[in-house]
Structure formats: C-alpha cells, structure tokens
Short mmCIF file of C-alpha atoms in Angstrom, two decimals:
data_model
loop_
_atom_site.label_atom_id
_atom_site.label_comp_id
_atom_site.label_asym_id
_atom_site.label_seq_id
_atom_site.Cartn_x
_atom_site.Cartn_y
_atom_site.Cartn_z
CA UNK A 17 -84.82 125.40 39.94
CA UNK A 18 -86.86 122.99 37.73
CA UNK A 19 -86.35 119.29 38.67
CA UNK A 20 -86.21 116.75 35.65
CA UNK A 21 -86.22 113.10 35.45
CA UNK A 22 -84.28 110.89 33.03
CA UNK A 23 -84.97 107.65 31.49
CA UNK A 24 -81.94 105.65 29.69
CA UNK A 25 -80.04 102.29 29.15
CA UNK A 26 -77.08 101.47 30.16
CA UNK A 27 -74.01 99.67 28.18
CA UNK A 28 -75.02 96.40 29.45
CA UNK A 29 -78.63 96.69 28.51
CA UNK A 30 -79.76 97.54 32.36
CA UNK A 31 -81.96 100.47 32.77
CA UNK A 32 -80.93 103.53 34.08
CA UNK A 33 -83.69 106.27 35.92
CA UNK A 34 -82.68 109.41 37.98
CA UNK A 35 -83.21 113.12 38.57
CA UNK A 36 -81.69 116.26 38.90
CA UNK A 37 -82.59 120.02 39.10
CA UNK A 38 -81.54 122.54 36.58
CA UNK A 39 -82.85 125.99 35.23
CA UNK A 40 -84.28 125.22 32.27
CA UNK A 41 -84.04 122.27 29.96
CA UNK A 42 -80.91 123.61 28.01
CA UNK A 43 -79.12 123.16 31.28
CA UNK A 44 -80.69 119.88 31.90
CA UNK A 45 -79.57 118.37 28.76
CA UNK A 46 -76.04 119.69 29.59
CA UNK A 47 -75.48 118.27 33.05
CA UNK A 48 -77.03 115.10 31.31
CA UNK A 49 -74.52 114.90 28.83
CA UNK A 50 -71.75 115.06 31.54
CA UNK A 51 -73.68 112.12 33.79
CA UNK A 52 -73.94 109.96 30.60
CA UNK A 53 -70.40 110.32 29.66
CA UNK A 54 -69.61 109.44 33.00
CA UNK A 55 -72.10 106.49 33.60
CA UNK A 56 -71.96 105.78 29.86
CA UNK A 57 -75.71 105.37 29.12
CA UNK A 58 -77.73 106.46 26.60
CA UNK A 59 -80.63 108.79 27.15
CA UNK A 60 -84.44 107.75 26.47
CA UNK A 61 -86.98 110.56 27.52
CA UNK A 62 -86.35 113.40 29.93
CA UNK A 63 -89.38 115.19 31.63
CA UNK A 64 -89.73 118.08 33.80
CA UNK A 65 -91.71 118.19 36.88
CA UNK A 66 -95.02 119.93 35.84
CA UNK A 67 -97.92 121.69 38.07
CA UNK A 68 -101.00 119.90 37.39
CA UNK A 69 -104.52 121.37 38.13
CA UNK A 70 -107.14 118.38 39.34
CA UNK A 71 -110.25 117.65 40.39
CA UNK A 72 -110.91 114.79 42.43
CA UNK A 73 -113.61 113.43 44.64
CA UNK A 74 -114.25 110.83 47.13
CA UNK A 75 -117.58 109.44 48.13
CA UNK A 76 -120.37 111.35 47.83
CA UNK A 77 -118.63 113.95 49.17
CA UNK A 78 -118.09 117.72 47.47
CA UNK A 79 -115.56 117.81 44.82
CA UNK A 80 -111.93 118.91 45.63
CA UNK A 81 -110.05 121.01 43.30
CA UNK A 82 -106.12 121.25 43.97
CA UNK A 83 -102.59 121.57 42.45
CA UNK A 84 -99.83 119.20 42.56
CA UNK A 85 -96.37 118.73 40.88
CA UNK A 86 -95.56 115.35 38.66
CA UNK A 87 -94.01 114.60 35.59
CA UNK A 88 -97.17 113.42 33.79
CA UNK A 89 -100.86 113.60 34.41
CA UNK A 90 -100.58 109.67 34.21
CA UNK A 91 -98.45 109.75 36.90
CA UNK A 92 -100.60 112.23 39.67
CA UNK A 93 -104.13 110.05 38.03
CA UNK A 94 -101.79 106.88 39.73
CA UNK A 95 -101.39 108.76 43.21
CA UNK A 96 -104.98 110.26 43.77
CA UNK A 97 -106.66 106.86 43.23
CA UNK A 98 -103.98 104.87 45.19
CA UNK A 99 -105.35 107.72 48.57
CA UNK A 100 -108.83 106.54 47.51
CA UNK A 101 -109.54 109.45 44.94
CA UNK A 102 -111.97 108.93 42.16
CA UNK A 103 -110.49 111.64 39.97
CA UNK A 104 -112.63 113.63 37.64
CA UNK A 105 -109.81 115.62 35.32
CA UNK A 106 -106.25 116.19 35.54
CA UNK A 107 -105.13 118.86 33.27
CA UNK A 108 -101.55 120.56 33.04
CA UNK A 109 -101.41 124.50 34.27
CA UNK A 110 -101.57 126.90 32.09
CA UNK A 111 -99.39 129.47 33.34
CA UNK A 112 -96.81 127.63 35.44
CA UNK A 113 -94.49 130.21 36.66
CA UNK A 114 -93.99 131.48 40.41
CA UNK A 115 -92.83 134.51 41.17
CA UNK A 116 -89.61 135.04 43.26
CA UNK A 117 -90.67 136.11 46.69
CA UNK A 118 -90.06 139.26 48.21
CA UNK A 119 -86.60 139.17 50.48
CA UNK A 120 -88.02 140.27 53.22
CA UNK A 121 -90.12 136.97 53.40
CA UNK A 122 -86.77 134.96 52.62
CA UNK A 123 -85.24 136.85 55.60
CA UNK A 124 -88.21 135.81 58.07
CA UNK A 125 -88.42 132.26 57.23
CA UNK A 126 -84.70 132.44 57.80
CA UNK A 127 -84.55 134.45 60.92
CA UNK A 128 -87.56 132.27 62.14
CA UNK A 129 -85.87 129.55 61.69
CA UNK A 130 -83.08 130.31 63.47
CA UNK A 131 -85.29 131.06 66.34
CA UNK A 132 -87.09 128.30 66.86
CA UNK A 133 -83.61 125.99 66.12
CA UNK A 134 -82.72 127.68 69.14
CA UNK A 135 -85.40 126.86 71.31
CA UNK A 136 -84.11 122.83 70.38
CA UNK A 137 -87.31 122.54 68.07
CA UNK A 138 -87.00 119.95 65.16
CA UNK A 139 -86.80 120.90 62.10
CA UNK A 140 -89.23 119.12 60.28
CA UNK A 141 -91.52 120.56 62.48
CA UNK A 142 -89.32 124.35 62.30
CA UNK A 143 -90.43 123.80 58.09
CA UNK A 144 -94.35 122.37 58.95
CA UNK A 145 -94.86 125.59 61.21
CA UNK A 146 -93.31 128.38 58.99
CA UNK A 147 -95.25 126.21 55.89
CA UNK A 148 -98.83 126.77 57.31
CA UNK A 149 -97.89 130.53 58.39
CA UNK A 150 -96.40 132.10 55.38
CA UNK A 151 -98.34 133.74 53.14
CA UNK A 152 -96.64 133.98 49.81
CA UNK A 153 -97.05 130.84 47.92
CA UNK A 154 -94.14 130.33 46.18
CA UNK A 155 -92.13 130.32 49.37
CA UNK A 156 -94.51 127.92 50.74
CA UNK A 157 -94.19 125.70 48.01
CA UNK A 158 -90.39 125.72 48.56
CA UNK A 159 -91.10 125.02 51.69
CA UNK A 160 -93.16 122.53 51.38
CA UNK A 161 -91.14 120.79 49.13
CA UNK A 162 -87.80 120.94 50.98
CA UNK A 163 -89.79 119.11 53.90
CA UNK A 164 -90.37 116.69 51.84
CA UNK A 165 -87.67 115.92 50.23
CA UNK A 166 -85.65 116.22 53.32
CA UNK A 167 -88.10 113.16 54.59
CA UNK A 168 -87.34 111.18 51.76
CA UNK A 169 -83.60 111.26 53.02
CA UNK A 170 -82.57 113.61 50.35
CA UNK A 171 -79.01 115.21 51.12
CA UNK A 172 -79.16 118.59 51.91
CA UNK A 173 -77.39 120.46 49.80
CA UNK A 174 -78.56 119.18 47.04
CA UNK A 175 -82.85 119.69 49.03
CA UNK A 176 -81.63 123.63 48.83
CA UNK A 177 -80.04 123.81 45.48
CA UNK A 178 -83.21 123.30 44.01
CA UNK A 179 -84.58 126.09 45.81
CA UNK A 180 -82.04 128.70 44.39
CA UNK A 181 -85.42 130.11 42.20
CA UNK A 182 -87.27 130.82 45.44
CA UNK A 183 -84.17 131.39 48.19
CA UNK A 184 -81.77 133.07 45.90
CA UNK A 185 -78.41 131.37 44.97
CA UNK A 186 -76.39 132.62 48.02
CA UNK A 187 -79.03 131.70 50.62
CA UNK A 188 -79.69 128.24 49.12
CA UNK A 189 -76.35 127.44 49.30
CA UNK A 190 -75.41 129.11 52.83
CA UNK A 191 -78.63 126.45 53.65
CA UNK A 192 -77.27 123.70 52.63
CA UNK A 193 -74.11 124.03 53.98
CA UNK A 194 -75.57 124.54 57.93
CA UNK A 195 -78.13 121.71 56.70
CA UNK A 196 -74.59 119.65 57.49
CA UNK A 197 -73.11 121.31 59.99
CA UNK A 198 -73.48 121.66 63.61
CA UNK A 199 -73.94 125.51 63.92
CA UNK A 200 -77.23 125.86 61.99
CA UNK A 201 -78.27 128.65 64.25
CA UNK A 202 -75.43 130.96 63.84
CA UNK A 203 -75.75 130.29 59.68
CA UNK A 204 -78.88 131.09 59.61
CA UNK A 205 -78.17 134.35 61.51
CA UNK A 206 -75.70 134.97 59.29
CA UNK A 207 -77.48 134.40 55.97
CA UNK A 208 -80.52 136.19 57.26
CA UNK A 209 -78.02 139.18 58.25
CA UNK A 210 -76.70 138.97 54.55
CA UNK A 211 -79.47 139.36 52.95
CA UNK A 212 -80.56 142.49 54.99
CA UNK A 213 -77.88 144.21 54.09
CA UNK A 214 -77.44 142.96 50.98
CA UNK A 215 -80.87 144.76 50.37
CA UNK A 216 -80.61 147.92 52.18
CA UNK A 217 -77.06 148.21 50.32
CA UNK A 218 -79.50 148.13 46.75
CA UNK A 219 -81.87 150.39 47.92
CA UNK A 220 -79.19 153.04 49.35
CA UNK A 221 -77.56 152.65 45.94
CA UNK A 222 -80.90 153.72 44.30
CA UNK A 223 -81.24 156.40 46.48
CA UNK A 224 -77.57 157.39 45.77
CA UNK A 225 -76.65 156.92 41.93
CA UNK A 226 -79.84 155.98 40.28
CA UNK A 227 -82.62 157.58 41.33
CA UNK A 228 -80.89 160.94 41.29
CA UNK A 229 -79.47 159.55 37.35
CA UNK A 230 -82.79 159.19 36.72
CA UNK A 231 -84.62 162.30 37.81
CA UNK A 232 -81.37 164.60 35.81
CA UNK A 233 -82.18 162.66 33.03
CA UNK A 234 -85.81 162.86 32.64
CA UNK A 235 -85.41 166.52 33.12
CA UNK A 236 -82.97 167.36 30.66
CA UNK A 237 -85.47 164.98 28.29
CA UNK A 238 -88.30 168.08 29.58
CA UNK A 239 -85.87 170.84 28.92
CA UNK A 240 -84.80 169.49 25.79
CA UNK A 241 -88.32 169.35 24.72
CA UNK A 242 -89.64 172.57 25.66
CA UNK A 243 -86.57 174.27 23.93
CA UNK A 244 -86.80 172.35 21.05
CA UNK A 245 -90.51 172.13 20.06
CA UNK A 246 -92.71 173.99 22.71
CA UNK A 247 -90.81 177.64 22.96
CA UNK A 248 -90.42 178.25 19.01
CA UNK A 249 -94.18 178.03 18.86
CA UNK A 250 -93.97 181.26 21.07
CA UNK A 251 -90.81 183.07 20.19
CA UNK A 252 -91.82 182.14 16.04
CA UNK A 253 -94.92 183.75 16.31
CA UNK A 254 -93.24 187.26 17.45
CA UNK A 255 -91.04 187.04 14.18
CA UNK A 256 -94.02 187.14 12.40
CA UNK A 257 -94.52 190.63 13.54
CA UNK A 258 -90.72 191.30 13.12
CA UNK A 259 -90.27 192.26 16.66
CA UNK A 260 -86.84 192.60 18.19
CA UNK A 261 -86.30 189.78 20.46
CA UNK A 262 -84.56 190.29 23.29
CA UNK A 263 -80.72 188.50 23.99
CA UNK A 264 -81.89 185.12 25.81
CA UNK A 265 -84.89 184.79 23.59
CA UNK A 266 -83.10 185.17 20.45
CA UNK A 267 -80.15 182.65 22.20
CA UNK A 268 -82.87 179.73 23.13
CA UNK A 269 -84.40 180.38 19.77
CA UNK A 270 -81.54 179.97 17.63
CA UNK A 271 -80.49 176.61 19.98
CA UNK A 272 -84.08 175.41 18.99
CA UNK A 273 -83.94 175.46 15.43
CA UNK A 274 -80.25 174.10 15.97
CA UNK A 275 -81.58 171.02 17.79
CA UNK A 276 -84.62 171.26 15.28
CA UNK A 277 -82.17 170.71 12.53
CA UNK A 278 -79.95 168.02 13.91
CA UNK A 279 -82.39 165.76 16.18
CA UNK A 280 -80.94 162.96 15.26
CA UNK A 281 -77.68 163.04 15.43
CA UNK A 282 -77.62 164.37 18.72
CA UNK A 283 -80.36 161.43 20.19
CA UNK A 284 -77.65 159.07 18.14
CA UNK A 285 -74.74 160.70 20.09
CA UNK A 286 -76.87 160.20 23.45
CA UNK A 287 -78.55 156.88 23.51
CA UNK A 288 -75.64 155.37 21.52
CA UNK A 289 -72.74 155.60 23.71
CA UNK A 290 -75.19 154.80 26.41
CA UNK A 291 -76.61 151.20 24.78
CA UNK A 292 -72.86 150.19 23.90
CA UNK A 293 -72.12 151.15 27.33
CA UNK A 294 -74.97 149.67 28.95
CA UNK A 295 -74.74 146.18 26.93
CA UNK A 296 -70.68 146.08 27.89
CA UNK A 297 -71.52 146.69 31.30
CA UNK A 298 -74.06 143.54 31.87
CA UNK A 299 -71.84 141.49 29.75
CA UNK A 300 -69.48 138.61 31.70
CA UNK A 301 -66.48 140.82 30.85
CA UNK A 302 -67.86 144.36 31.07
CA UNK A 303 -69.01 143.14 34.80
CA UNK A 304 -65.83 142.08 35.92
CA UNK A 305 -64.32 145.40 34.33
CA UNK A 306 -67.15 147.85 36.38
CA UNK A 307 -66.38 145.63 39.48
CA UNK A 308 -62.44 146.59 39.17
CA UNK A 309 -63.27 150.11 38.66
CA UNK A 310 -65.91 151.07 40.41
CA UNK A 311 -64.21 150.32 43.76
CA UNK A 312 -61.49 152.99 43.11
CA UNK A 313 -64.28 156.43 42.19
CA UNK A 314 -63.95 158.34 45.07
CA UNK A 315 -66.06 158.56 47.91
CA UNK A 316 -68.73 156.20 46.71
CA UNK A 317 -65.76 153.34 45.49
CA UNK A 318 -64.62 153.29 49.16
CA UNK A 319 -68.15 152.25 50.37
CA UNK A 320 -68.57 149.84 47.60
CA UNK A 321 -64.94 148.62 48.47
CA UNK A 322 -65.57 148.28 51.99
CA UNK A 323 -69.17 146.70 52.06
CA UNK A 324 -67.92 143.95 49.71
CA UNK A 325 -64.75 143.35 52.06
CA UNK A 326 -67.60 143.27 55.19
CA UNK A 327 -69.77 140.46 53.48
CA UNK A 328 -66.88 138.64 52.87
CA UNK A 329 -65.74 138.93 56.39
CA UNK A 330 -69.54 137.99 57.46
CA UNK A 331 -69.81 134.72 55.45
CA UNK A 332 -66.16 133.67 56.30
CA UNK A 333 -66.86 133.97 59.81
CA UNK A 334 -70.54 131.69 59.48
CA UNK A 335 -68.21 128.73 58.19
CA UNK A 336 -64.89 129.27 59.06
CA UNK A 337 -64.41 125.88 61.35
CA UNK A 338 -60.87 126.92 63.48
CA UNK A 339 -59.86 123.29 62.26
CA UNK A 340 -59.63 121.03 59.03
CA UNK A 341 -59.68 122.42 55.49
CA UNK A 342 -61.44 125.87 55.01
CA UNK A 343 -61.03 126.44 51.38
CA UNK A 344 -64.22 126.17 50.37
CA UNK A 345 -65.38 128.40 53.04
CA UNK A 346 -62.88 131.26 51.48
CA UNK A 347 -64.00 130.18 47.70
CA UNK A 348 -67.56 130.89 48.97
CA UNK A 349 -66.97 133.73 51.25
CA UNK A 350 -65.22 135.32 47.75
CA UNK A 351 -68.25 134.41 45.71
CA UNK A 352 -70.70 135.93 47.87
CA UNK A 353 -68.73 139.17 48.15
CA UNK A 354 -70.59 140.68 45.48
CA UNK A 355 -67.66 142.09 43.56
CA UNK A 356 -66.30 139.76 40.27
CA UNK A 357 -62.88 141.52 40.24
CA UNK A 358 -62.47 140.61 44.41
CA UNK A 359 -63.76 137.28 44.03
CA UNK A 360 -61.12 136.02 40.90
CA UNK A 361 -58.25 138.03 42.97
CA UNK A 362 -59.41 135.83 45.84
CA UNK A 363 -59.92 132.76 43.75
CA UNK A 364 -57.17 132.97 41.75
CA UNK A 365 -54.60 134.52 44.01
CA UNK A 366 -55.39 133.38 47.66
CA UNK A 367 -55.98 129.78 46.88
CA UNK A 368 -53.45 129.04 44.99
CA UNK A 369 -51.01 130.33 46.91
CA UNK A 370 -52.80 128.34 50.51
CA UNK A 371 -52.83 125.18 48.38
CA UNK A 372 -49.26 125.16 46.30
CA UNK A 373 -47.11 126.63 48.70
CA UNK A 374 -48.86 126.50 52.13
CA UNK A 375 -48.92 130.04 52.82
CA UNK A 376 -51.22 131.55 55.29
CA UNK A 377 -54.79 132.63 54.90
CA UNK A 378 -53.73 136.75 55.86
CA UNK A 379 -50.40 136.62 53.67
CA UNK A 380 -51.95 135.10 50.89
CA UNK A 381 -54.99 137.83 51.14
CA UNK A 382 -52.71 140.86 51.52
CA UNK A 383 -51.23 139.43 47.78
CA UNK A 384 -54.55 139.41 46.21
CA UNK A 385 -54.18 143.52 47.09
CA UNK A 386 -58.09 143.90 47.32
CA UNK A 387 -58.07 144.15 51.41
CA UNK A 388 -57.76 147.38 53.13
CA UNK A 389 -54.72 147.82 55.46
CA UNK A 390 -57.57 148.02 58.50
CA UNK A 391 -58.82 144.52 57.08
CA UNK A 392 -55.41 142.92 56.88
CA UNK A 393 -54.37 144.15 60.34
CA UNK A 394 -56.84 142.88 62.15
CA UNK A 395 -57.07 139.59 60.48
CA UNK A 396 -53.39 139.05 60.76
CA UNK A 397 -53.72 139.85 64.96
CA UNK A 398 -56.53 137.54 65.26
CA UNK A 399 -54.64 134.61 63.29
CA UNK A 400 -51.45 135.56 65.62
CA UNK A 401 -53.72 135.24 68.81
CA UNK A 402 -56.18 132.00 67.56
CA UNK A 403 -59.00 134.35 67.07
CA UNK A 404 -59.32 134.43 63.34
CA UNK A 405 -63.18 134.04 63.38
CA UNK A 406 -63.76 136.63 65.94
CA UNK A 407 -61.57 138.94 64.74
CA UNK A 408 -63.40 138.76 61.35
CA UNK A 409 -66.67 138.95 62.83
CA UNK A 410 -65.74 142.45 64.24
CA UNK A 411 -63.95 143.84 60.74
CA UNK A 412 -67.85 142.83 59.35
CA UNK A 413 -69.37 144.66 62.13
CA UNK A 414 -67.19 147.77 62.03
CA UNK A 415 -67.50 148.39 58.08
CA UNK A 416 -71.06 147.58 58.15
CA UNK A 417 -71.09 151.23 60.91
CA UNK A 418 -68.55 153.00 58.47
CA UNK A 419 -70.18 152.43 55.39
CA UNK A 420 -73.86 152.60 56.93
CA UNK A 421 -72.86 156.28 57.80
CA UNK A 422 -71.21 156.80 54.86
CA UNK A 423 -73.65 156.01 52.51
CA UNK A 424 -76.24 158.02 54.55
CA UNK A 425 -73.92 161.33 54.11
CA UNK A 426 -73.33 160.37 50.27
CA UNK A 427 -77.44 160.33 50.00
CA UNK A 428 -77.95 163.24 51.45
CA UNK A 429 -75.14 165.35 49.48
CA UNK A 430 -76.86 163.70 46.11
CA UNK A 431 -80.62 165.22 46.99
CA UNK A 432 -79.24 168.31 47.76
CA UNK A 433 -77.01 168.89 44.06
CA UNK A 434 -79.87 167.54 42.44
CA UNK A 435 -82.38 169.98 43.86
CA UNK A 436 -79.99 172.33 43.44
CA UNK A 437 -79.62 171.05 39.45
CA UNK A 438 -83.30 171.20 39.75
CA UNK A 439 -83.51 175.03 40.50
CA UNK A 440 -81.17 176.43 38.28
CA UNK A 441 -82.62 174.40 35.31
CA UNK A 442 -86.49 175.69 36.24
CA UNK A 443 -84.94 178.80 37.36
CA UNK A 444 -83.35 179.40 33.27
CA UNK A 445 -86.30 178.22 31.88
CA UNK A 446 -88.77 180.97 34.10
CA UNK A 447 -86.47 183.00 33.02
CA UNK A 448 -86.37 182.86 29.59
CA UNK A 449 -90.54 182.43 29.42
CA UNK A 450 -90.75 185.52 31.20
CA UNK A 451 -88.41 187.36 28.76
CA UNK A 452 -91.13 186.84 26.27
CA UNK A 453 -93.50 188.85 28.45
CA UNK A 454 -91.94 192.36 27.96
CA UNK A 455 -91.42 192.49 23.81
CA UNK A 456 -93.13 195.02 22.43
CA UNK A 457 -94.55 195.23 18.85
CA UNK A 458 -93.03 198.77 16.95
CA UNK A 459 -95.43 201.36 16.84
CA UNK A 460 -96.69 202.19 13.15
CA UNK A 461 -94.36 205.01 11.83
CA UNK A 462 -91.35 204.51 14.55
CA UNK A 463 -88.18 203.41 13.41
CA UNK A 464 -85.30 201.87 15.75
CA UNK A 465 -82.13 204.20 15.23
#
C-alpha cells in the first residue's frame, strides 16, 4: 500500500500533519474525508511517498547512485546533506511500480521467521538478517521498511497493513495480529501453512477445471477451423470434377458451408453467453453467487466445501485465545476462508447470534448451515471437553488429507476424459481426411446406374 501525508488546519487555526497508507489516491482522499469529519480540519496538500533516483557524493570520493522513498525531492536533498552528502541530482523514478513477489518468497520470510523467533532471536535483528538475504527486491523493500517503521515505535498492525501490496492482505494482517500477541511463532506457522496451501489449492484447481477448459476449448477452436475453412478447399475442389463424395465427406462438407454461412451468429452465441457470464461472475454479487454454488457440484463442490471449512479451522486455531473475547478471531477466521457465501453466513449468522443472545460458538455455527456434520461434531466435543483449539487444529489437519487425496483422484480422472476427448476428436477428423483419399473421378463414357 502507498503511504500519503496530509497537510491541514484545524478549526482553531492550529495546524494539523499526519499520514496514512491507502491503495491509491482515490482511497486516500476517502479515508481523509472520514479523519477530517472526525477531527474537523480542513485539508491543504496531500502527497504520496515517491521513489526518488539520486546521485550523491562525499569528498573526493566516487559518486554514489541510489534510490530512496520521500514525499518530495526537497525533502530527500534535506536528508543526504544533513549525513554529509553533497548531492549532485535528485530526480523522481520513472517507472515506480514493484512487482508483487512470488509466494513462495512470502512463505520463506515467514517460515524463517518463525524459525529464528524460536531460537529467542530479536526481531529487529529476525527482519535485518532475512533483509540482506532475500533476493527479490520488492520483498526487501517491505522489509526494510517494516524494520523501520517498527523502530520508529510504529504500532504493528498498522507497520503490516501497509505491506498488504507485497505480503498479501491475509498475511499482513495475520502479521500484525502476532506482532501483538505472545504466540508469534505458532502465527507465523500458521500463516506460512496458509499460504502453502492456499497455493497448491490454485494450482490443483488449474490442473483440475482450467487447464483441461482450456485445452477442450482451443481444440474445438482447431476443429472448428479446419471444418470450416481448411477441408472445403479439399472436398470443393472434387465437386469441380462432379465426383460422388462419399457419406462423411459430403456430411462435414455440408456442416462447412453451414458454419460458412452463419459465422457469426454462432461466435455471438459462444463468446456471448460466456462474457455476460464471465463479467457476472467477477462482479461483487456474481462472486458471492459462484461461492454459494459452487460448493454444492458434485465431487469437486465437496473439496471446495471442505478446504474452505479447513482454512477456517487453521486460522481460528492461530488466534483463538481459550479466554476473553474471540470475535474478531471468528470474523477473521470467516474472512480468510476463501468462500464469500461462508464468510456472510458466518458474519452474519454466527456473530450475531454469540453477541445478542450469548449462544455458543458450535450452536451458533451449526445455524449458519455451512459446516459439515464431521466439522460440527468435533468442534462441539472439543468445546464440551475445554479443547476447542485442539480439536480445531485436527478438523484442519484431517480435511487438508481428505481433500489433498481428493483433488489428486479428481486430476487424474480430468487428464484421462480429456485425452480421451482428445482421441475421438483427432480420431473423426483422420477419419474424415482419409475418406477423401479413396474418391475416384468417373471414367469418360461410364455412367452410375
């Protein structure tokens, strides 16, 4: 997330300076508004925090050329000279955009983390030793600048929110909670463990559903092409000669010149449905509508169902405290459940109901009537016995088995109907190209009875 900086004046003519972190200005301007209704000041400037390229030198030594964030090229000028810098330009970046990293760096600087929390290391120094060893840059620049805002006594929830660009929403947050709490080791775990599956859930979903959507659709787009424009080059040219064609020539041929004749209406009748469908689909409401659905297709809804009820299981058992008031832990457990129809069940069933009328956590779940039976069970034995967190801990580890072999099975019943799709589609069009090679022209004088 961008950081910004705000100048204004206050009611009684004090001035008023501050920052926060926001996406994009848009977003800036609207959590301003909020702050200023609230503080009642008006607004003078707002500027974002900027990469600057400069080149400085001191003595008669060599020239130094380096990059450093501030909101104006005044400001940076101010801090090189007051370290003794004589500087020679200061000029803003061109292209000032990092990519996100990779998640399997997120997961290492997490995991190492965790490790070397364990072994009772700081963590200023946990950040300065994971800073000069990763290689991507913009995690090392997130990095780099959580250290130091952490130094400046920044809270820190609010140090990892403005890493949500580099660390992903989930894992910024899941950071800043352990950032206050006195389990940072097992959050980390846990986060780190999120985000593996999280990504070898997307990747078996590619391998399941859209990879193999993929490959059936770019080979009807073949088919569909060789039928309509590449065999009536062949099969036309035997009309010519007015030869008899034989029964799947003649079929294909006439199915040409139909798709010939009405290309456009039948592309319109594909792509259509498919970019309404599409656009509904990655709208707010069309998400929460695929969500509801797509947990109750069979055989691959049941994996989808259960991985999002292990996830939730996993994050509720990295906060869940025993003691004291867990609701955000279940609001946040529900958000990071990756399902939008789960999490406003969860949200606006389950809280409600622990909040207005004091029910239990496991009563006020089994309402919500996105838990499994298996899920429920347990839960409700472990909240009986005072092992709520443990219990949950094992529903997360037994899904993430089920589904893990699940999915697996799925994948491999998916390559083998589309090979199979494959085959029969290359097998009908060998077919019908090798018809072609046994018509025979009429010989002069002979006349079919």
């Amino acid at each position: 997330m961008a950081e910004f900086r705000y100048h204004g004046m206050s009611a009684a003519g004090r001035p008023v300076q501050g920052m926060l972190a926001a996406r994009n200005k848009r977003e800036a301007h609207l959590k301003l508004s909020e702050l200023m209704r609230a503080k009642r000041f008006s607004l003078s400037s707002l500027e974002k925090k900027r990469t600057y390229v400069y080149k400085v030198q001191k003595g008669t030594e060599r020239p130094v050329v380096g990059e450093r964030k501030a909101y104006s090229p005044e400001e940076l000028t101010r801090a090189l000279r007051a370290i003794g810098y004589r500087v020679i330009s200061v000029r803003r970046k061109l292209l000032d955009f990092n990519m996100r990293p990779p998640t399997r760096d997120v997961v290492m600087f997490i995991r190492l983390s965790a490790d070397l929390l364990r072994e009772n290391l700081p963590y200023d120094e946990v950040l300065q030793l994971l800073g000069a060893d990763i290689q991507n840059k913009a995690l090392k620049d997130s990095i780099k600048e959580i250290s130091s805002d952490l130094k400046d006594g920044k809270e820190g929830k609010e140090v990892f929110a403005k890493q949500e660009g580099a660390l992903g929403r989930f894992a910024a947050h899941m950071l800043g909670v352990a950032s206050t709490s006195g389990n940072m080791v097992e959050i980390y775990e846990s986060t780190a463990k999120f985000l593996e599956r999280n990504q070898t859930f997307k990747k078996n979903l590619r391998s399941a559903l859209i990879m193999p959507s993929v490959t059936v659709f770019l080979l009807l787009c073949a088919t569909l092409f060789y039928v309509g424009y590449i065999f009536p080059k062949t099969a036309e040219m035997f009309l010519k000669f007015k030869m008899e064609l034989p029964p799947m020539t003649k079929f294909t041929l006439d199915m040409s010149h139909f798709l010939q004749d009405h290309i456009f209406i039948i592309l319109a009748a594909i792509f259509l449905p498919i970019a309404f469908g599409l656009k509904f689909a990655f709208s707010k409401k069309g998400r929460f509508y695929v969500d509801k659905y797509i947990i109750r297709l069979p055989i691959i809804g049941s994996v989808l169902h259960k991985t999002s009820i292990e996830i939730f299981c996993r994050v509720f058992t990295a906060l869940y405290s025993g003691s004291g008031e867990n609701i955000d832990v279940i609001r946040t457990a529900a958000e990071a459940c990756r399902n939008r129809y789960m999490e406003r069940q969860i949200k606006e069933i389950t809280l409600p109901m622990m909040i207005k009328e004091g029910k239990g956590l496991v009563e006020s779940l089994e309402k919500t009537g996105v838990f499994t039976d298996t899920a429920l069970n347990r839960l409700r034995g472990g909240a009986e016995t005072g092992t709520l967190r443990k219990t949950a801990l094992q529903v997360a580890n037994y899904y993430e088995k089920e589904t893990t072999y699940k999915m697996k099975a799925i994948i491999d019943w998916v390559q083998v109907f589309v090979a199979f799709f494959v085959l029969i589609v290359m097998t009908a069009i060998t077919v019908v190209s090798s018809e072609t090679a046994i018509i025979k022209p009429k010989r002069p004088g002979v006349t079919a009875h």
